[in-house]
Tab-separated table of C-alpha atoms and ligand atoms in Angstrom:
chain	number	residue	atom	x	y	z
H	23	MET	CA	134.155	96.405	99.527
H	24	LYS	CA	132.197	98.615	97.172
H	25	LYS	CA	129.570	100.820	98.743
H	26	LEU	CA	126.096	100.016	97.475
H	27	VAL	CA	123.384	102.502	98.382
H	28	ILE	CA	119.703	101.617	97.969
H	29	LEU	CA	116.879	104.170	98.042
H	30	THR	CA	113.494	102.544	98.606
H	31	GLY	CA	109.902	103.771	98.484
H	32	ALA	CA	106.416	102.414	98.987
H	33	GLY	CA	106.648	100.047	95.995
H	34	MET	CA	109.263	98.044	97.921
H	35	SER	CA	106.583	97.001	100.397
H	36	ALA	CA	103.630	96.780	97.978
H	37	GLU	CA	103.933	93.016	97.583
H	38	SER	CA	103.786	92.671	101.378
H	39	GLY	CA	100.288	94.143	101.147
H	40	VAL	CA	101.161	97.700	102.214
H	41	SER	CA	99.440	100.332	100.056
H	42	THR	CA	101.545	102.797	98.085
H	43	PHE	CA	100.603	106.490	98.050
H	44	ARG	CA	100.207	107.591	94.436
H	45	ASP	CA	99.196	104.425	92.567
H	46	SER	CA	95.508	103.992	91.729
H	47	ASN	CA	93.767	103.184	95.006
H	48	GLY	CA	96.900	104.416	96.826
H	49	LEU	CA	96.636	106.098	100.220
H	50	TRP	CA	96.596	109.621	98.774
H	51	GLN	CA	93.681	108.751	96.502
H	52	ASN	CA	91.594	107.871	99.524
H	53	HIS	CA	92.831	110.465	102.019
H	54	ARG	CA	93.651	114.123	101.639
H	55	ILE	CA	97.319	114.622	102.584
H	56	GLU	CA	96.515	117.881	104.352
H	57	GLU	CA	93.910	116.120	106.508
H	58	VAL	CA	96.130	113.334	107.790
H	59	ALA	CA	99.815	114.078	107.231
H	60	SER	CA	100.593	117.634	108.241
H	61	PRO	CA	101.149	119.590	111.459
H	62	ILE	CA	98.012	121.611	110.667
H	63	ALA	CA	95.966	118.420	110.462
H	64	TRP	CA	97.319	117.354	113.855
H	65	GLN	CA	96.196	120.708	115.204
H	66	ASN	CA	92.767	120.808	113.535
H	67	THR	CA	91.687	117.184	113.082
H	68	PRO	CA	93.865	115.197	115.511
H	69	LYS	CA	91.404	112.303	115.714
H	70	MET	CA	91.599	111.730	111.992
H	71	VAL	CA	95.413	111.835	112.052
H	72	MET	CA	95.597	109.464	115.013
H	73	GLU	CA	93.182	107.024	113.384
H	74	PHE	CA	95.037	107.117	110.039
H	75	TYR	CA	98.389	106.205	111.604
H	76	ASN	CA	96.839	103.713	114.028
H	77	GLN	CA	95.347	101.865	111.061
H	78	ARG	CA	98.697	101.936	109.217
H	79	ARG	CA	100.461	100.645	112.356
H	80	LYS	CA	97.840	97.960	112.910
H	81	GLN	CA	98.369	96.728	109.372
H	82	LEU	CA	102.141	96.738	109.846
H	83	PHE	CA	101.809	94.275	112.720
H	84	GLU	CA	99.984	91.965	110.285
H	85	VAL	CA	102.308	91.983	107.239
H	86	GLU	CA	105.664	90.370	106.498
H	87	PRO	CA	108.755	91.295	104.454
H	88	ASN	CA	108.480	90.131	100.838
H	89	ILE	CA	110.886	88.405	98.499
H	90	GLY	CA	112.344	91.773	97.431
H	91	HIS	CA	113.261	92.814	100.981
H	92	LYS	CA	114.773	89.387	101.564
H	93	ALA	CA	116.791	89.370	98.341
H	94	LEU	CA	118.651	92.519	99.441
H	95	ILE	CA	120.228	90.612	102.337
H	96	ASP	CA	122.393	88.557	99.981
H	97	LEU	CA	124.134	91.739	98.840
H	98	GLU	CA	125.616	92.263	102.297
H	99	LYS	CA	128.101	89.398	101.805
H	100	HIS	CA	129.541	91.162	98.763
H	101	PHE	CA	129.036	94.889	99.303
H	102	ASP	CA	128.962	97.510	102.012
H	103	VAL	CA	125.187	98.014	101.800
H	104	GLN	CA	123.355	101.097	103.050
H	105	ILE	CA	119.591	101.402	102.680
H	106	ILE	CA	117.890	104.795	102.688
H	107	THR	CA	114.159	104.262	102.919
H	108	GLN	CA	111.234	106.632	102.600
H	109	ASN	CA	109.098	103.884	104.085
H	110	VAL	CA	107.878	104.133	107.635
H	111	ASP	CA	107.461	100.373	107.944
H	112	ASP	CA	110.069	98.092	109.520
H	113	LEU	CA	110.109	95.461	106.777
H	114	HIS	CA	113.777	95.998	105.822
H	115	GLU	CA	114.707	95.498	109.485
H	116	ARG	CA	112.564	92.377	109.800
H	117	ALA	CA	114.026	90.950	106.591
H	118	GLY	CA	117.465	91.286	108.206
H	119	SER	CA	119.071	94.315	106.532
H	120	LYS	CA	121.619	95.970	108.810
H	121	ASN	CA	122.143	99.600	107.829
H	122	ILE	CA	118.843	101.391	107.368
H	123	LEU	CA	118.227	105.102	107.440
H	124	HIS	CA	114.567	106.155	107.714
H	125	LEU	CA	114.048	109.475	105.967
H	126	HIS	CA	110.351	109.898	106.782
H	127	GLY	CA	110.181	108.436	110.281
H	128	GLU	CA	108.978	105.118	111.658
H	129	LEU	CA	105.441	103.911	112.208
H	130	LYS	CA	106.286	101.746	115.211
H	131	LYS	CA	107.753	104.746	117.029
H	132	VAL	CA	105.982	107.691	118.626
H	133	ARG	CA	107.401	110.846	120.073
H	134	SER	CA	106.742	113.685	122.443
H	135	THR	CA	104.974	116.772	121.103
H	136	ILE	CA	107.194	119.059	123.205
H	137	ASP	CA	110.590	117.352	122.927
H	138	GLU	CA	111.305	115.625	119.612
H	139	ASP	CA	114.226	113.728	121.145
H	140	LEU	CA	111.838	111.745	123.342
H	141	VAL	CA	111.043	108.841	121.020
H	142	TYR	CA	109.389	105.606	122.150
H	143	GLU	CA	108.897	102.176	120.556
H	144	MET	CA	105.330	100.884	120.260
H	145	ASP	CA	104.879	97.178	120.962
H	146	GLN	CA	101.224	97.284	119.909
H	147	TRP	CA	99.356	99.266	117.282
H	148	GLU	CA	97.168	101.727	119.100
H	149	LEU	CA	98.286	105.188	120.165
H	150	LYS	CA	95.624	106.964	122.225
H	151	PHE	CA	94.863	110.488	123.316
H	152	GLY	CA	96.161	110.637	126.874
H	153	ASP	CA	99.302	108.599	126.080
H	154	LYS	CA	102.035	110.943	127.255
H	155	CYS	CA	105.802	111.337	127.237
H	156	GLU	CA	107.776	111.458	130.486
H	157	LYS	CA	107.457	115.257	130.443
H	158	GLY	CA	103.667	114.983	130.377
H	159	SER	CA	102.857	115.923	126.778
H	160	GLN	CA	100.734	113.974	124.302
H	161	LEU	CA	102.595	111.504	122.082
H	162	ARG	CA	102.340	111.802	118.289
H	163	PRO	CA	103.344	109.517	115.404
H	164	HIS	CA	107.105	109.600	114.697
H	165	ILE	CA	106.495	110.572	111.079
H	166	VAL	CA	107.879	113.426	109.004
H	167	TRP	CA	104.725	115.247	107.941
H	168	PHE	CA	104.362	117.499	104.919
H	169	GLY	CA	105.682	120.923	105.832
H	170	GLU	CA	108.132	119.542	108.423
H	171	ALA	CA	111.908	119.410	108.156
H	172	VAL	CA	113.539	116.119	107.118
H	173	PRO	CA	116.204	115.736	109.821
H	174	MET	CA	117.953	112.756	108.180
H	175	ILE	CA	118.430	114.367	104.774
H	176	GLY	CA	121.995	115.540	105.607
H	177	PRO	CA	123.284	112.035	106.404
H	178	ALA	CA	121.322	110.658	103.405
H	179	ILE	CA	123.057	113.115	101.043
H	180	GLU	CA	126.447	112.179	102.469
H	181	ILE	CA	125.738	108.460	102.018
H	182	SER	CA	124.422	108.949	98.467
H	183	SER	CA	127.381	111.017	97.377
H	184	SER	CA	129.816	108.302	98.497
H	185	ALA	CA	128.035	105.432	96.686
H	186	ASP	CA	129.906	103.183	94.209
H	187	ILE	CA	126.588	101.710	93.000
H	188	PHE	CA	123.151	103.313	93.526
H	189	ILE	CA	119.823	101.470	93.331
H	190	VAL	CA	116.348	102.995	93.482
H	191	ILE	CA	113.392	100.699	94.182
H	192	GLY	CA	109.647	101.377	94.112
H	193	THR	CA	109.361	105.114	94.415
H	194	SER	CA	107.616	107.650	92.204
H	195	MET	CA	110.525	110.079	92.823
H	196	ALA	CA	107.842	112.715	93.371
H	197	VAL	CA	108.605	113.786	96.934
H	198	TYR	CA	111.474	116.093	97.779
H	199	PRO	CA	114.055	116.178	99.221
H	200	ALA	CA	114.166	112.351	98.946
H	201	ALA	CA	113.875	112.463	95.158
H	202	SER	CA	116.864	114.793	94.939
H	203	LEU	CA	119.259	112.237	96.448
H	204	ILE	CA	120.056	110.745	93.044
H	205	SER	CA	121.414	114.100	91.926
H	206	TYR	CA	124.128	113.866	94.622
H	207	VAL	CA	125.301	110.525	93.268
H	208	ASN	CA	128.536	110.470	91.237
H	209	PRO	CA	127.398	110.652	87.584
H	210	ASP	CA	129.992	108.025	86.583
H	211	ILE	CA	128.791	105.162	88.793
H	212	PRO	CA	126.212	102.526	87.779
H	213	LYS	CA	122.634	103.269	88.806
H	214	TYR	CA	119.553	101.062	88.658
H	215	TYR	CA	115.867	101.887	89.059
H	216	ILE	CA	113.432	99.031	89.681
H	217	ASP	CA	109.811	100.118	89.330
H	218	PRO	CA	107.052	98.951	86.967
H	219	ASN	CA	106.343	102.590	86.118
H	220	ALA	CA	109.767	104.248	86.573
H	221	PHE	CA	108.951	107.953	86.668
H	222	ASN	CA	110.830	111.226	86.843
H	223	VAL	CA	114.385	110.194	86.098
H	224	SER	CA	115.229	111.795	82.784
H	225	GLY	CA	118.759	113.130	82.479
H	226	ILE	CA	120.363	110.701	84.956
H	227	SER	CA	123.567	109.217	83.530
H	228	ASN	CA	124.505	105.512	83.664
H	229	LEU	CA	120.984	104.562	84.683
H	230	LYS	CA	119.493	101.173	83.890
H	231	ILE	CA	115.718	101.075	84.291
H	232	ILE	CA	114.204	97.717	85.251
H	233	LYS	CA	110.436	97.908	84.727
H	234	GLU	CA	109.508	95.113	87.103
H	235	LYS	CA	107.899	94.756	90.477
H	236	ALA	CA	110.349	94.539	93.367
H	237	GLY	CA	109.560	90.845	93.928
H	238	LYS	CA	110.929	90.010	90.479
H	239	GLY	CA	113.315	92.899	89.717
H	240	VAL	CA	115.245	92.853	92.981
H	241	PRO	CA	116.271	89.149	93.010
H	242	GLN	CA	117.179	89.510	89.317
H	243	LEU	CA	119.429	92.535	89.912
H	244	VAL	CA	120.969	91.034	93.050
H	245	LYS	CA	121.970	87.974	91.036
H	246	GLU	CA	123.453	90.164	88.309
H	247	LEU	CA	125.475	92.250	90.814
H	248	ILE	CA	126.804	89.229	92.691
H	249	ASN	CA	127.690	87.238	89.548
H	250	PRO	CA	128.480	89.782	86.827
H	251	VAL	CA	128.687	88.168	83.372
T	118	LIG	P1	104.484	106.504	95.743
T	118	LIG	O1	103.150	105.936	96.054
T	118	LIG	O2	104.555	107.911	95.320
T	118	LIG	O3	105.163	105.628	94.601
T	118	LIG	C1	105.152	104.235	94.676
T	118	LIG	C2	105.960	103.684	93.534
T	118	LIG	O4	106.012	102.289	93.689
T	118	LIG	C3	105.394	103.997	92.161
T	118	LIG	O5	106.424	104.498	91.335
T	118	LIG	C4	104.909	102.620	91.670
T	118	LIG	O6	105.071	102.456	90.269
T	118	LIG	C5	105.848	101.697	92.418
T	118	LIG	N1	105.355	100.337	92.640
T	118	LIG	C6	104.086	99.901	92.838
T	118	LIG	N2	104.083	98.566	93.056
T	118	LIG	C7	105.379	98.162	93.017
T	118	LIG	C8	106.038	96.913	93.189
T	118	LIG	N3	105.360	95.798	93.458
T	118	LIG	N4	107.381	96.870	93.063
T	118	LIG	C9	108.090	98.010	92.817
T	118	LIG	N5	107.526	99.212	92.642
T	118	LIG	C10	106.192	99.290	92.746
T	118	LIG	O7	105.406	106.217	97.014
T	118	LIG	P2	106.806	106.886	97.408
T	118	LIG	O8	107.570	107.275	96.198
T	118	LIG	O9	107.449	105.995	98.398
T	118	LIG	O10	105.802	110.327	102.664
T	118	LIG	O11	106.296	108.180	98.129
T	118	LIG	C11	107.217	109.026	98.761
T	118	LIG	C12	106.606	109.630	99.987
T	118	LIG	O12	105.333	110.221	99.665
T	118	LIG	C13	106.281	108.637	101.074
T	118	LIG	O13	107.385	108.321	101.885
T	118	LIG	C14	105.203	109.320	101.848
T	118	LIG	C15	104.397	109.888	100.706
T	118	LIG	O14	103.674	111.019	100.967
T	118	LIG	C16	105.270	110.648	103.845
T	118	LIG	O15	104.208	110.190	104.247
T	118	LIG	C17	106.078	111.618	104.626
């Protein structure tokens, strides 16, 4: 089976009702990154950080995978599919995809502030001050904040460099190292980029840009890959 690697970003979940970051009215238009998504913010304005991720988590319990997430499942009968997602939601999992690597963490998980290996699942949305790990330290969102290392980038590079087909969906390709993954992909293999705006990809060989929303572009591409003309 050919190995099909899919890199997804916030646009993948937009039609589920989850806000993107850099579109107009996106999360970073309404919140300053340094106030809610950095270790310094956690130190200086922890309440604001906690509230920001609690609201994101609350929303995640209320939304569902969309037609784009669901369309990717069909590929698994025909390809060895690996998803690398920048998204912290669990919508690929809930749609039924099997192999998912989360580059930027997971909203429904929290972890210890003194031992990053102590990670816990949340079965409800609210994390509170006073919620502690088994070693007695405060729990924090299991999110890769700006200025922190991206522990899964090594495996993501390895997966990308072994792809036979590479698909990018709904990301502005503005955040590194995630955006650099496409440069590890074999230049000779077919690549696709589904995004109504399709930014930042000049100089990538064998790239077909599909300027559609995920809900339309993904089922269309899946059909094309399964039944090539
Ligand atoms: P961005 O908000 O930067 O980009 C979202 C992309 O989705 C844009 O290119 C839009 O054109 C596209 N888009 C919008 N609606 C879409 C739809 N219905 N179908 C397909 N595409 C659509 O989000 P990311 O690129 O995911 O990191 O951002 C990367 C990282 O920056 C995030 O993981 C997050 C953020 O800061 C952390 O929080 C660590």
